[in-house]
Coordinates of C-alpha atoms and ligand atoms in Angstrom, one line a residue:
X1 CA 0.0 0.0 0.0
X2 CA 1.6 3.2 -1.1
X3 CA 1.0 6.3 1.5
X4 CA 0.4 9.9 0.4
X5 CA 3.4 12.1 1.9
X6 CA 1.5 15.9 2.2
X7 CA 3.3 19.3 3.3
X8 CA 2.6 20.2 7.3
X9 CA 1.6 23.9 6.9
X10 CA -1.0 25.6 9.8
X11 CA -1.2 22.2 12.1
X12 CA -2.5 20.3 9.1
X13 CA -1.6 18.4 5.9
X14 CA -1.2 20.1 2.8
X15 CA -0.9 18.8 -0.9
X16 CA 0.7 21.4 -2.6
X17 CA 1.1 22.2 -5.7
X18 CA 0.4 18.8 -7.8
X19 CA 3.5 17.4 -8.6
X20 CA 4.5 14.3 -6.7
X21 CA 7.4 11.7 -6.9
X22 CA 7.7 8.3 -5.5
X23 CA 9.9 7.4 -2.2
X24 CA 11.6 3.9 -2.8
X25 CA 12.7 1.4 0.0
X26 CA 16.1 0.5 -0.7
X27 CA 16.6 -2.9 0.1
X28 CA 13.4 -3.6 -2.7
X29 CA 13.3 -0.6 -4.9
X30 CA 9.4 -0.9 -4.8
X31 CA 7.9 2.7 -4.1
X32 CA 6.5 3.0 -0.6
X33 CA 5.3 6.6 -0.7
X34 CA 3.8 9.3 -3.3
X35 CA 5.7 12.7 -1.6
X36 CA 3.9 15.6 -3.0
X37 CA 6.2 18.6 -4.3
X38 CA 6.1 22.4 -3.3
X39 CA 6.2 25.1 -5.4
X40 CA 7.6 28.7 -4.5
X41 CA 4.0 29.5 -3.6
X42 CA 3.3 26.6 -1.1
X43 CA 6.6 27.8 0.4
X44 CA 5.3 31.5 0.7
X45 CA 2.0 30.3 2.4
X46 CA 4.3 28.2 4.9
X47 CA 6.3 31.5 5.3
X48 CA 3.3 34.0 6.4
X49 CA 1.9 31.2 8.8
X50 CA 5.2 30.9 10.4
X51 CA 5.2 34.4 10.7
X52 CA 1.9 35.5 12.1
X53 CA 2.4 32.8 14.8
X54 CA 6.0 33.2 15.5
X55 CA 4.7 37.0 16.5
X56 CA 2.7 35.4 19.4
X57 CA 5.4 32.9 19.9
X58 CA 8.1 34.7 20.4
X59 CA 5.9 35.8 23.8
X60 CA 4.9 32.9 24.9
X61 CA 6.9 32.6 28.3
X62 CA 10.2 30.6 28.9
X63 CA 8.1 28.4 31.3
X64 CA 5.6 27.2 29.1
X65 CA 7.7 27.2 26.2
X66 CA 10.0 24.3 28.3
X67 CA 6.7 22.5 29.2
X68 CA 5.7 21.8 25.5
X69 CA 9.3 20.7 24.8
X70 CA 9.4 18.0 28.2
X71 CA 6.0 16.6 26.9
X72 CA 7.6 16.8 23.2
X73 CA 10.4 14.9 24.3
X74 CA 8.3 12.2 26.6
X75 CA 6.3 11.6 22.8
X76 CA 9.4 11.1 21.2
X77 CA 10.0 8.2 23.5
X78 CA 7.0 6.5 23.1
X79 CA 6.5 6.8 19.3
X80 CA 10.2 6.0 18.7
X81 CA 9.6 2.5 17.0
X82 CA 6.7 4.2 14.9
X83 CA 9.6 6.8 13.6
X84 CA 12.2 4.1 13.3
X85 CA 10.4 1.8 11.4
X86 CA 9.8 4.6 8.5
X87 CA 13.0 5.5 8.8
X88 CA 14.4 2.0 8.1
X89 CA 11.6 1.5 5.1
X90 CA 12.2 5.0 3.2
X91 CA 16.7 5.1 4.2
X92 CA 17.2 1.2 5.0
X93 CA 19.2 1.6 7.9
X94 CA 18.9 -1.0 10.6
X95 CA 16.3 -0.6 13.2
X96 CA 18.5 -0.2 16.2
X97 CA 20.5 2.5 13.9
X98 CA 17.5 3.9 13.3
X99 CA 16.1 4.1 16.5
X100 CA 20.5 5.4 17.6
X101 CA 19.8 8.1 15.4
X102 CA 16.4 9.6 17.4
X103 CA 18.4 9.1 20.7
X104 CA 21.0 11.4 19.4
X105 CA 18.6 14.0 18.1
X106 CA 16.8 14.0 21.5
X107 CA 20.0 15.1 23.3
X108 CA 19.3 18.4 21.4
X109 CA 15.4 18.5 22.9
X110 CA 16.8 17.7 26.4
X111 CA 19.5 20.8 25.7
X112 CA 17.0 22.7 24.4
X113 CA 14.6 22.2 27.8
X114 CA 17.4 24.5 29.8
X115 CA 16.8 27.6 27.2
X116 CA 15.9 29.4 30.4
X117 CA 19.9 29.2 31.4
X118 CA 20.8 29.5 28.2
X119 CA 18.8 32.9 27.2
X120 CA 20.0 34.8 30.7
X121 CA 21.0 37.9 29.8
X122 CA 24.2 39.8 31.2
X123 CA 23.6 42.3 33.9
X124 CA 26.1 45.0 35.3
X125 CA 24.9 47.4 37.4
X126 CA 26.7 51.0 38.1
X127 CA 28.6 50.7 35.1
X128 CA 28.8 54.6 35.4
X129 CA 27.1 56.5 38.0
X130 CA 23.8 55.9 38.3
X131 CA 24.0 54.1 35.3
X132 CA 23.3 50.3 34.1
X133 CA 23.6 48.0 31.8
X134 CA 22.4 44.4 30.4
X135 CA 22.1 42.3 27.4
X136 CA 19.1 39.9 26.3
X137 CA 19.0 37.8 22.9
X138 CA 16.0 37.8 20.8
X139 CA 15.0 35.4 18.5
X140 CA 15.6 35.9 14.7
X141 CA 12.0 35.2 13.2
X142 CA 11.3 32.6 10.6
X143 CA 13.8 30.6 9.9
X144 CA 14.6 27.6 7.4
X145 CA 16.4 24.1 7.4
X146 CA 17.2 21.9 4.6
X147 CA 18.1 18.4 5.5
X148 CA 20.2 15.5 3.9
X149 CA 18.9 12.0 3.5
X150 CA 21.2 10.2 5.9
X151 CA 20.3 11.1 9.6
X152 CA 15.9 12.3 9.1
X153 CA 15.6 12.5 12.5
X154 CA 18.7 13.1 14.2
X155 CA 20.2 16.0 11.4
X156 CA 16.6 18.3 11.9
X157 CA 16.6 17.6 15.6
X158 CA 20.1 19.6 15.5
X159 CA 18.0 22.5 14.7
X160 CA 14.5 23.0 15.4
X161 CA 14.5 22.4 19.6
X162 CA 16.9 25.2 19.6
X163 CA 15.1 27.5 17.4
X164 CA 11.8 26.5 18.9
X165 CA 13.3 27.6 22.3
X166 CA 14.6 30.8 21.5
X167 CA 11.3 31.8 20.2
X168 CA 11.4 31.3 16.2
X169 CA 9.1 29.6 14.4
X170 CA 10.6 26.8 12.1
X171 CA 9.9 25.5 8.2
X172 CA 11.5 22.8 8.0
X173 CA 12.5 20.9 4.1
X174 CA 13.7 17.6 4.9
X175 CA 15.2 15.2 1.8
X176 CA 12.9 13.8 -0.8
X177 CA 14.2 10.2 -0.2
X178 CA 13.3 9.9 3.6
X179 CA 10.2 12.4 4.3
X180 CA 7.6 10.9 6.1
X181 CA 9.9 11.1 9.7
X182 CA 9.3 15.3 9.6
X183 CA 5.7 14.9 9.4
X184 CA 5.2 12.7 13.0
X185 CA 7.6 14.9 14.4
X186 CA 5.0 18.1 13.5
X187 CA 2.1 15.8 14.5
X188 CA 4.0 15.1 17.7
X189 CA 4.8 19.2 18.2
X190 CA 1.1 19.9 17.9
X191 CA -0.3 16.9 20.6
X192 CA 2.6 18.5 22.8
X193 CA 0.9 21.9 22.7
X194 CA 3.1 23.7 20.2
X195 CA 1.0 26.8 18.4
X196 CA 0.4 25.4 15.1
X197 CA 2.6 27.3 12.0
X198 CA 5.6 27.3 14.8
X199 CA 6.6 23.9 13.2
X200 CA 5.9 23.2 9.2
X201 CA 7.0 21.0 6.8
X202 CA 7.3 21.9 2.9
X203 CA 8.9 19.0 0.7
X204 CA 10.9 18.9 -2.6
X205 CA 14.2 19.9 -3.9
X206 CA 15.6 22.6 -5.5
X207 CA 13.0 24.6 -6.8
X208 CA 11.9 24.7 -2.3
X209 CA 15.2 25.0 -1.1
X210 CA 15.9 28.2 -3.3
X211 CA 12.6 30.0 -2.6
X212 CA 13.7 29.1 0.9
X213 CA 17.1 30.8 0.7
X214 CA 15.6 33.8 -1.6
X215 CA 12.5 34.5 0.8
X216 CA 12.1 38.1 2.3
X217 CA 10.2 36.4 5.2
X218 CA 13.0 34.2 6.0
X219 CA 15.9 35.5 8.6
X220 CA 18.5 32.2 8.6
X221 CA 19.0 29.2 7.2
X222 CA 20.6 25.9 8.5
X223 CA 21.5 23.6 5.9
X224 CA 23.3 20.1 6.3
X225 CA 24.2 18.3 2.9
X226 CA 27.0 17.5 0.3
X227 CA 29.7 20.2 -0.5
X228 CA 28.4 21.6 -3.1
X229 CA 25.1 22.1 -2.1
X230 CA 26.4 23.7 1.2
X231 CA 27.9 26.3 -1.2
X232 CA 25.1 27.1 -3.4
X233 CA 23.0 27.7 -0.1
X234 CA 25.3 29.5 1.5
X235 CA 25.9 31.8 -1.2
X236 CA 22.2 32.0 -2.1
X237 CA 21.2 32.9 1.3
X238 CA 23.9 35.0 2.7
X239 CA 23.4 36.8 -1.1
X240 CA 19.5 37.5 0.2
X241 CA 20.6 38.8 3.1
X242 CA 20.1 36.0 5.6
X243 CA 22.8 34.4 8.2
X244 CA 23.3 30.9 7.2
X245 CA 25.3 28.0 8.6
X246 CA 25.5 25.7 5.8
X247 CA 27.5 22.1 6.8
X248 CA 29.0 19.9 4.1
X249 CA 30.3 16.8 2.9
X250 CA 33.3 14.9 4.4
X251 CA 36.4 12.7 4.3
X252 CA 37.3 11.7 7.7
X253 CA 40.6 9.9 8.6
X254 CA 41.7 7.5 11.2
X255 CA 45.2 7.4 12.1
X256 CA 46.5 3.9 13.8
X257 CA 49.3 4.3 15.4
X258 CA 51.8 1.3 16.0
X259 CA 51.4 1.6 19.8
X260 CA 47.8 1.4 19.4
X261 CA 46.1 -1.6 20.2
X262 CA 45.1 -3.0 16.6
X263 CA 42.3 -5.7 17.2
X264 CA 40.5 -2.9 19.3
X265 CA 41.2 0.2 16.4
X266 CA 39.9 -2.3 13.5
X267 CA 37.1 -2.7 15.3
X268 CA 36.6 0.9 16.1
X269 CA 37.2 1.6 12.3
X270 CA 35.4 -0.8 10.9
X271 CA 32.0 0.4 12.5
X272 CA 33.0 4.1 11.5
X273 CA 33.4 2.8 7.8
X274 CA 30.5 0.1 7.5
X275 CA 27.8 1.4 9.9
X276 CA 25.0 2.5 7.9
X277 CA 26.6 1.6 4.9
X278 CA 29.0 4.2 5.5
X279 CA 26.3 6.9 4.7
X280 CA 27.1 9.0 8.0
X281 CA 29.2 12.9 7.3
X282 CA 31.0 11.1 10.5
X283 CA 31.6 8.0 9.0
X284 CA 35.7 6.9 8.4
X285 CA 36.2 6.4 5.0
X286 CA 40.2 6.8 5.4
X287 CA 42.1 4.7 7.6
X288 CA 45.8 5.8 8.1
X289 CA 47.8 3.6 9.3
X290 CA 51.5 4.8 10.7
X291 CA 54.7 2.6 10.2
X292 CA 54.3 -1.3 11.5
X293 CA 50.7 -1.0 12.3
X294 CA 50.0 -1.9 8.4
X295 CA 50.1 -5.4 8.0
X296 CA 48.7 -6.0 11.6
X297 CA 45.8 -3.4 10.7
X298 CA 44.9 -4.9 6.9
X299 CA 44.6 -8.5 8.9
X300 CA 42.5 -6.8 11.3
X301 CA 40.4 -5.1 9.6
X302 CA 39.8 -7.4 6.8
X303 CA 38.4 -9.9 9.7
X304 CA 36.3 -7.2 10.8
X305 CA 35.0 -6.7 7.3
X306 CA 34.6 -10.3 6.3
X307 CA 32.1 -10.6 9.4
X308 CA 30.0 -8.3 8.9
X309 CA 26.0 -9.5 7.9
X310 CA 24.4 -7.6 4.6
X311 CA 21.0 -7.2 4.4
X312 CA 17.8 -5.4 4.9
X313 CA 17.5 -3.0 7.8
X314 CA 14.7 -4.3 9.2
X315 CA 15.7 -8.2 9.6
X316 CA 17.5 -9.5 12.6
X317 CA 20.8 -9.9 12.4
X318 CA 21.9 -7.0 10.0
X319 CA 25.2 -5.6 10.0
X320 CA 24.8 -3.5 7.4
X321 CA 22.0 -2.5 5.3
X322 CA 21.4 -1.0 1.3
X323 CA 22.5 2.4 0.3
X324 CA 20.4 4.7 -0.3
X325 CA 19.6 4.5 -4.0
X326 CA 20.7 2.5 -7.6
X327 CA 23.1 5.3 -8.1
X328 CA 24.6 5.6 -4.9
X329 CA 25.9 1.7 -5.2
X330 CA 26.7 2.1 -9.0
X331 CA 28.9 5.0 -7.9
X332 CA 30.8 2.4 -4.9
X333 CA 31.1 -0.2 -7.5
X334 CA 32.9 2.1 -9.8
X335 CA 35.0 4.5 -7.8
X336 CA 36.5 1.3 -6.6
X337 CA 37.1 -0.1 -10.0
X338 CA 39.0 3.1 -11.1
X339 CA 41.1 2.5 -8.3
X340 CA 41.8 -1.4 -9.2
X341 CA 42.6 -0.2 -12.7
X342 CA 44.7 2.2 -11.1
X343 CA 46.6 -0.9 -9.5
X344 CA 45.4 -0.6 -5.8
X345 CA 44.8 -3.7 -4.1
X346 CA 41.1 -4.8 -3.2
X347 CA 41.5 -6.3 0.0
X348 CA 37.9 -7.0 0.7
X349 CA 35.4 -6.5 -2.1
X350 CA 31.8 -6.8 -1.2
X351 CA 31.3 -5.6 -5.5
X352 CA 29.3 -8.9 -6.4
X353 CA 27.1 -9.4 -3.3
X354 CA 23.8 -10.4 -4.0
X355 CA 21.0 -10.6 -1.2
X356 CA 18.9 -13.8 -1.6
X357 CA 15.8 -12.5 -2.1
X358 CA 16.4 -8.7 -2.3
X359 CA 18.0 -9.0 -6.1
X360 CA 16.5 -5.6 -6.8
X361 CA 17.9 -3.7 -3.8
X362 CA 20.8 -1.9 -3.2
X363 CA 23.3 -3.7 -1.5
X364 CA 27.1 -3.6 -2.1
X365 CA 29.3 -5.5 0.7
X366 CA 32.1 -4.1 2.8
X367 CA 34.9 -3.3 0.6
X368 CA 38.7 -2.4 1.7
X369 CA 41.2 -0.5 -0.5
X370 CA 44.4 -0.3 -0.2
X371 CA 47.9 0.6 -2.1
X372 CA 46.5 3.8 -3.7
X373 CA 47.7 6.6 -4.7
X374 CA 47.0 9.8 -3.1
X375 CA 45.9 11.5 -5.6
X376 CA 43.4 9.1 -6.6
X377 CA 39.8 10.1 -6.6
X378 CA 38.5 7.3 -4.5
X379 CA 40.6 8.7 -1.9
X380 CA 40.4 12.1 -2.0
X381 CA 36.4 12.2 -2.6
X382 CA 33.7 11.6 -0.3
X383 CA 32.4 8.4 -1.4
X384 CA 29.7 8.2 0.5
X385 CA 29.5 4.3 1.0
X386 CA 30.8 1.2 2.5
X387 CA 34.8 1.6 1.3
X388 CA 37.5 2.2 3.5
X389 CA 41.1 3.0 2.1
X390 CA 43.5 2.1 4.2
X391 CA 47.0 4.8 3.5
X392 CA 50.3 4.0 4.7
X393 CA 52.5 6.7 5.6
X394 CA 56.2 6.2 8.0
X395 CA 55.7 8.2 10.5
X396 CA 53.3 10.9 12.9
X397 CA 54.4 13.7 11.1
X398 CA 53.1 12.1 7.6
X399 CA 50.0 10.7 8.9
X400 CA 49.2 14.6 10.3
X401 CA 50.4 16.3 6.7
X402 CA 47.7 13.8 4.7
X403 CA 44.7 14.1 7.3
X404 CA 45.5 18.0 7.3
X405 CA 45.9 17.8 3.1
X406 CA 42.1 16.9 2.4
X407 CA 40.0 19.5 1.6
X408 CA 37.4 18.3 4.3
X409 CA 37.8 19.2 7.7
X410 CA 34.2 17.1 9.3
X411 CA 36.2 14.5 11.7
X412 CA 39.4 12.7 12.6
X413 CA 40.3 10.2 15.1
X414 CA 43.8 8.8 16.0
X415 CA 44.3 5.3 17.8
X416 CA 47.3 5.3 20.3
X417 CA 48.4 4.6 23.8
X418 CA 50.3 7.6 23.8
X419 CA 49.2 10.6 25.3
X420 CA 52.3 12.5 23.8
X421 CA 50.6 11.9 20.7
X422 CA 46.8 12.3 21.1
X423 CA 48.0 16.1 22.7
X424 CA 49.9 16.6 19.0
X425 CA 47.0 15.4 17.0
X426 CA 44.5 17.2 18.4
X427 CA 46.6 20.7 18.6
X428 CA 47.9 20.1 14.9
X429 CA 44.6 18.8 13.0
X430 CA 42.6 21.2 10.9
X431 CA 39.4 19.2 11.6
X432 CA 36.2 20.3 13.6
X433 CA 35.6 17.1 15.6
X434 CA 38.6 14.9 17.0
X435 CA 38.4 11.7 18.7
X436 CA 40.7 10.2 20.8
X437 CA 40.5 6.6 20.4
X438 CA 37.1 6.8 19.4
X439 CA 36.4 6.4 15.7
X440 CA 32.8 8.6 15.3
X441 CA 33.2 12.1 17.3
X442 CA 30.1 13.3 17.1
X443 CA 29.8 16.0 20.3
X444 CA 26.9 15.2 22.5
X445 CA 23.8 17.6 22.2
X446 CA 25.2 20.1 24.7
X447 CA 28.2 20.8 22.9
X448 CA 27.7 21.6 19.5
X449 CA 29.0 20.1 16.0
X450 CA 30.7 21.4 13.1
X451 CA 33.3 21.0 10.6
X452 CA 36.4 23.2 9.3
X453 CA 37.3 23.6 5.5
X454 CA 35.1 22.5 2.8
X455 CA 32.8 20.4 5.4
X456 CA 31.3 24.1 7.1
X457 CA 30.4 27.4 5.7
X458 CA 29.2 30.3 7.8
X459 CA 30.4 31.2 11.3
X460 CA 28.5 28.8 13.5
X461 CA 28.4 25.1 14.4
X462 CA 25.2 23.4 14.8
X463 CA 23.2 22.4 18.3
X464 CA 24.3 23.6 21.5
X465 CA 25.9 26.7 22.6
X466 CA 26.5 27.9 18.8
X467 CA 22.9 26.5 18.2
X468 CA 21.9 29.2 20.8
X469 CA 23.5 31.9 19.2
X470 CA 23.0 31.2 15.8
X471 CA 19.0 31.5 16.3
X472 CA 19.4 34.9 18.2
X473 CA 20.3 38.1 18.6
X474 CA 21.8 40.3 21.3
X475 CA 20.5 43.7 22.6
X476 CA 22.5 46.0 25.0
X477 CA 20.5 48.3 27.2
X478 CA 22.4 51.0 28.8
X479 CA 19.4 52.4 31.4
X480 CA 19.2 55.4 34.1
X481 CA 16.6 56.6 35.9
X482 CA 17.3 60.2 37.3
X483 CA 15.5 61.7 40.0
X484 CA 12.5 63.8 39.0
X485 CA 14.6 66.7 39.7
X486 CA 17.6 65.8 38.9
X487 CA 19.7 68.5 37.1
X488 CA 22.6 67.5 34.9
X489 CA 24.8 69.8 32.9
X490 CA 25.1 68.7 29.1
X491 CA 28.4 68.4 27.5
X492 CA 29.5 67.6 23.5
X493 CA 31.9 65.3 24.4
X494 CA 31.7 61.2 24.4
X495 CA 30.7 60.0 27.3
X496 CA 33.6 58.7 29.5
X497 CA 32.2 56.5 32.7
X498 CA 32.8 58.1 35.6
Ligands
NAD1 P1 22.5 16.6 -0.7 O1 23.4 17.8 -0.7 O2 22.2 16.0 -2.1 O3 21.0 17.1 -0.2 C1 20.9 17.9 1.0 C2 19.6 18.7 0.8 O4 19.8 19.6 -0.3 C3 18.4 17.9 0.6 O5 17.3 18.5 1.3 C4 18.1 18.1 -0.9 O6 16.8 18.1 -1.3 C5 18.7 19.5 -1.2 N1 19.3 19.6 -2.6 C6 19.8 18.6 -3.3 N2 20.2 19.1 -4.5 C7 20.0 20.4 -4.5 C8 20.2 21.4 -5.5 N3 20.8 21.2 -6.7 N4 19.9 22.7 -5.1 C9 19.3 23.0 -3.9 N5 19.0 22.0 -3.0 C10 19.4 20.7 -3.3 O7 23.0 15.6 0.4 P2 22.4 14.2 0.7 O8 22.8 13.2 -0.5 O9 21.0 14.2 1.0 O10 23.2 13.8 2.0 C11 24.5 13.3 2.0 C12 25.6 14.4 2.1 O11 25.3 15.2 3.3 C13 27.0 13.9 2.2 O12 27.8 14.7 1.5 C14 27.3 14.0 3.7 O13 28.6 14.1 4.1 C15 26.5 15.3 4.0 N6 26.2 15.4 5.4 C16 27.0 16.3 6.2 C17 26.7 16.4 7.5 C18 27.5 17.4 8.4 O14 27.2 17.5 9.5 N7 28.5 18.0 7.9 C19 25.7 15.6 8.1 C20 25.0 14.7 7.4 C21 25.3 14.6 6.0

């Protein structure tokens, strides 16, 4: 039974303008949903909804605003295996990935539930006599965030808690391929009490995401995608006049050290390169692996790989499930015959797997790469799939000048028993997100997350503090109250505090 995917405009669903396309389960190919497609004037009737009601939102008091987001987050809980089970029929990620994901995006809701620390202003009094002075942040208005297909929970849940609590209202355009997750989550908002038009939904591509970044009613816009797409919203939106934190693609290295201990690292690595299909901005497509560790890491590794289960999310037992589309396993199979033909050795290739039963999906096994050359595109792109390349370099010093050569700058990790070390590589990386002996950094809710280089455009990280501050601005109030009849002389010059 195919399901109707509407727009969530005004606490309701929408159909839009008329077109529709079909979203496809990936371990089948056979369409599960008809998503219907906005047009620039669906977006413009989300736009003045969202801003008549952020109006009344935006005072609406800190109290009540944290109530709605406690219930929001106790229905989060309880519908988690609804949300998880479309997530794993529209992506085809394992349940428990799935439901890993929602977890991680509620860390942001449970921030977002202590706005009323978060929003305190500054206060000084006396700065000069008789004279005082304090800050507040206000929210921004309406603003907008466009969403990839690989976290549809977790990757909106970076954003709209924090706008919500800082008083915006929030149109959110998810990816095409995963939708229906956005809509609960704005059936959820309304049950918790949230003023309808504070939370929307428009869906569709390019033609929503650019009258997104061009509307006069919009004030910011989060984006989280590929590289390229970061850039045209970035310059889109910052062209219109609108602060933007745009976060891109990646390429993220782990550096094995030969002090590190190897069985536990290939391990580590091997979930950062195979989980999800190796669909995650965090995942680790690049293993680097630093004098003797080699040969003891390939053996490693390759055990890992050559364990791992391939199949439909939503059976039992699955390591690892489909990428996302057709294309996205054509484009595995033949990056990593360029680099065979290119004389690298294919350590583990998962190219020929076939899933009994799922013939028609799109599965691709674990696949390891290795003796390549540098310059090779299947290293220095983002893949986006289950390949790790494992590099060899001699030393420290090498393993830091190849993480620090990639134009990506999402994550790194290095894997030592040396503290001497860990200090270098985290002072001398020109990465966002470091782990130390831990293969996926993604920073907990609280803290927030963003890359350097070509993996983040615009001044601020997502969720947390930066999440704050991103979706607000400051005032500075300078205030004195003379006495009724008080005299004071008036003079020309600036104001000195005294
Ligand atoms: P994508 O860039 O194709 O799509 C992201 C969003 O942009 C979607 O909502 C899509 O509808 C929209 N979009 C696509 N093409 C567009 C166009 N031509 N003009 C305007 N909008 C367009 O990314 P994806 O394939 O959905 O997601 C995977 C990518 O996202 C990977 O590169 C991954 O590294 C990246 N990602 C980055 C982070 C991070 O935090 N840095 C997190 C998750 C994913």
């Amino acid at each position: 039974m195919v399901y109707e995917i509407t727009h969530w405009i005004d606490g309701g669903e929408v159909a839009g303008s008329g077109s529709t396309q079909p979203v496809l389960n990936p371990a089948t190919n056979e369409q599960v949903g008809t998503l219907h497609l906005a047009d620039a004037a669906t977006v413009d009737r989300a736009v003045q909804v969202a801003t008549a009601a952020q109006r009344e939102w935006a005072q609406v008091s800190l109290s009540r605003r944290t109530q709605i987001l406690y219930r929001m987050r106790e229905l989060m809980i309880e519908h988690t295996d609804e949300i998880a089970s479309v997530i794993t029929r529209e992506h085809g990620k394992t349940l428990a990935d799935a439901r890993g994901e929602i977890a991680r995006g509620l860390e942001t809701l449970e921030f977002a539930t202590s706005i009323t620390q978060d929003l305190k202003g500054g206060f000084s009094a006396n700065v000069s006599t008789g004279v005082d002075a304090h800050t507040l942040r206000q929210p921004l208005g309406v603003v907008a965030g466009i969403t990839p297909f690989n976290f549809p929970a977790m990757v909106p849940f970076w954003m709209h808690p924090v706008a919500i609590a800082t008083g915006n209202a929030f149109v959110l355009k998810p990816s095409e391929r995963d939708p229906s997750a956005s809509n609960i989550v704005a059936r959820l908002y309304q049950q918790a009490g949230l003023p309808d038009g504070v939370f929307q939904v428009v869906h569709g591509g390019k033609t929503v995401v650019d009258a997104l970044c061009t509307h006069d009613g919009i004030a910011a816009v989060s984006f989280v995608g590929s590289t390229p797409i970061a850039q045209h919203v970035h310059a889109t939106a910052s062209g219109a006049g609108k602060r933007v934190q745009a976060l891109g693609g990646a390429n993220n290295h782990a550096v094995v050290m030969p002090d590190a201990n190897i069985e536990f690292a290939a391990a580590q690595v091997a979930s950062g390169a195979f989980g999800s299909a190796g669909e995650r901005c965090m995942a680790v497509p690049v293993a680097v692996t630093v004098g003797d560790a080699h040969q003891r890491f390939l053996t490693a590794i390759r055990a890992e790989a050559e364990k791992l289960v391939v199949g439909p999310g939503d059976v039992e037992g699955t390591d690892m499930p489909p990428v996302i589309t057709p294309d996205a396993r054509e484009r595995v199979i033949r990056m990593t015959d360029e680099a065979e033909q290119a004389g690298a050795t294919i350590l583990v290739d998962g190219r020929g797997l076939v899933v009994e039963g799922f013939e028609e999906g799109n599965f691709v096994g674990p696949i390891v790469i290795t003796d390549l050359d540098r310059s090779h595109p299947t290293y220095t792109d983002e893949v986006f799939g289950p390949v790790l390349v494992v590099m060899h370099v001699n030393n420290f010093d090498e393993a830091i000048e190849l993480v620090n050569s990639s134009p990506f700058g999402n994550g790194t990790a290095i894997f030592t028993d040396s503290g001497h070390y860990a200090r270098r590589f985290e002072d001398e990386v020109q990465v966002g997100m470091i782990g130390i002996n831990v293969p996926i950094p993604t920073p907990v809710g609280y803290y927030s997350f963003g890359g350097w280089k070509n993996s983040l455009f615009g001044e601020h990280h997502a969720h947390g503090p930066e999440g704050v501050s991103f979706y607000t601005r400051q005032k500075a109030v300078t205030t004195r109250w003379p006495a009724q009849n008080e005299t004071v002389e008036s003079s020309m010059s600036f104001p000195t505090h005294d």
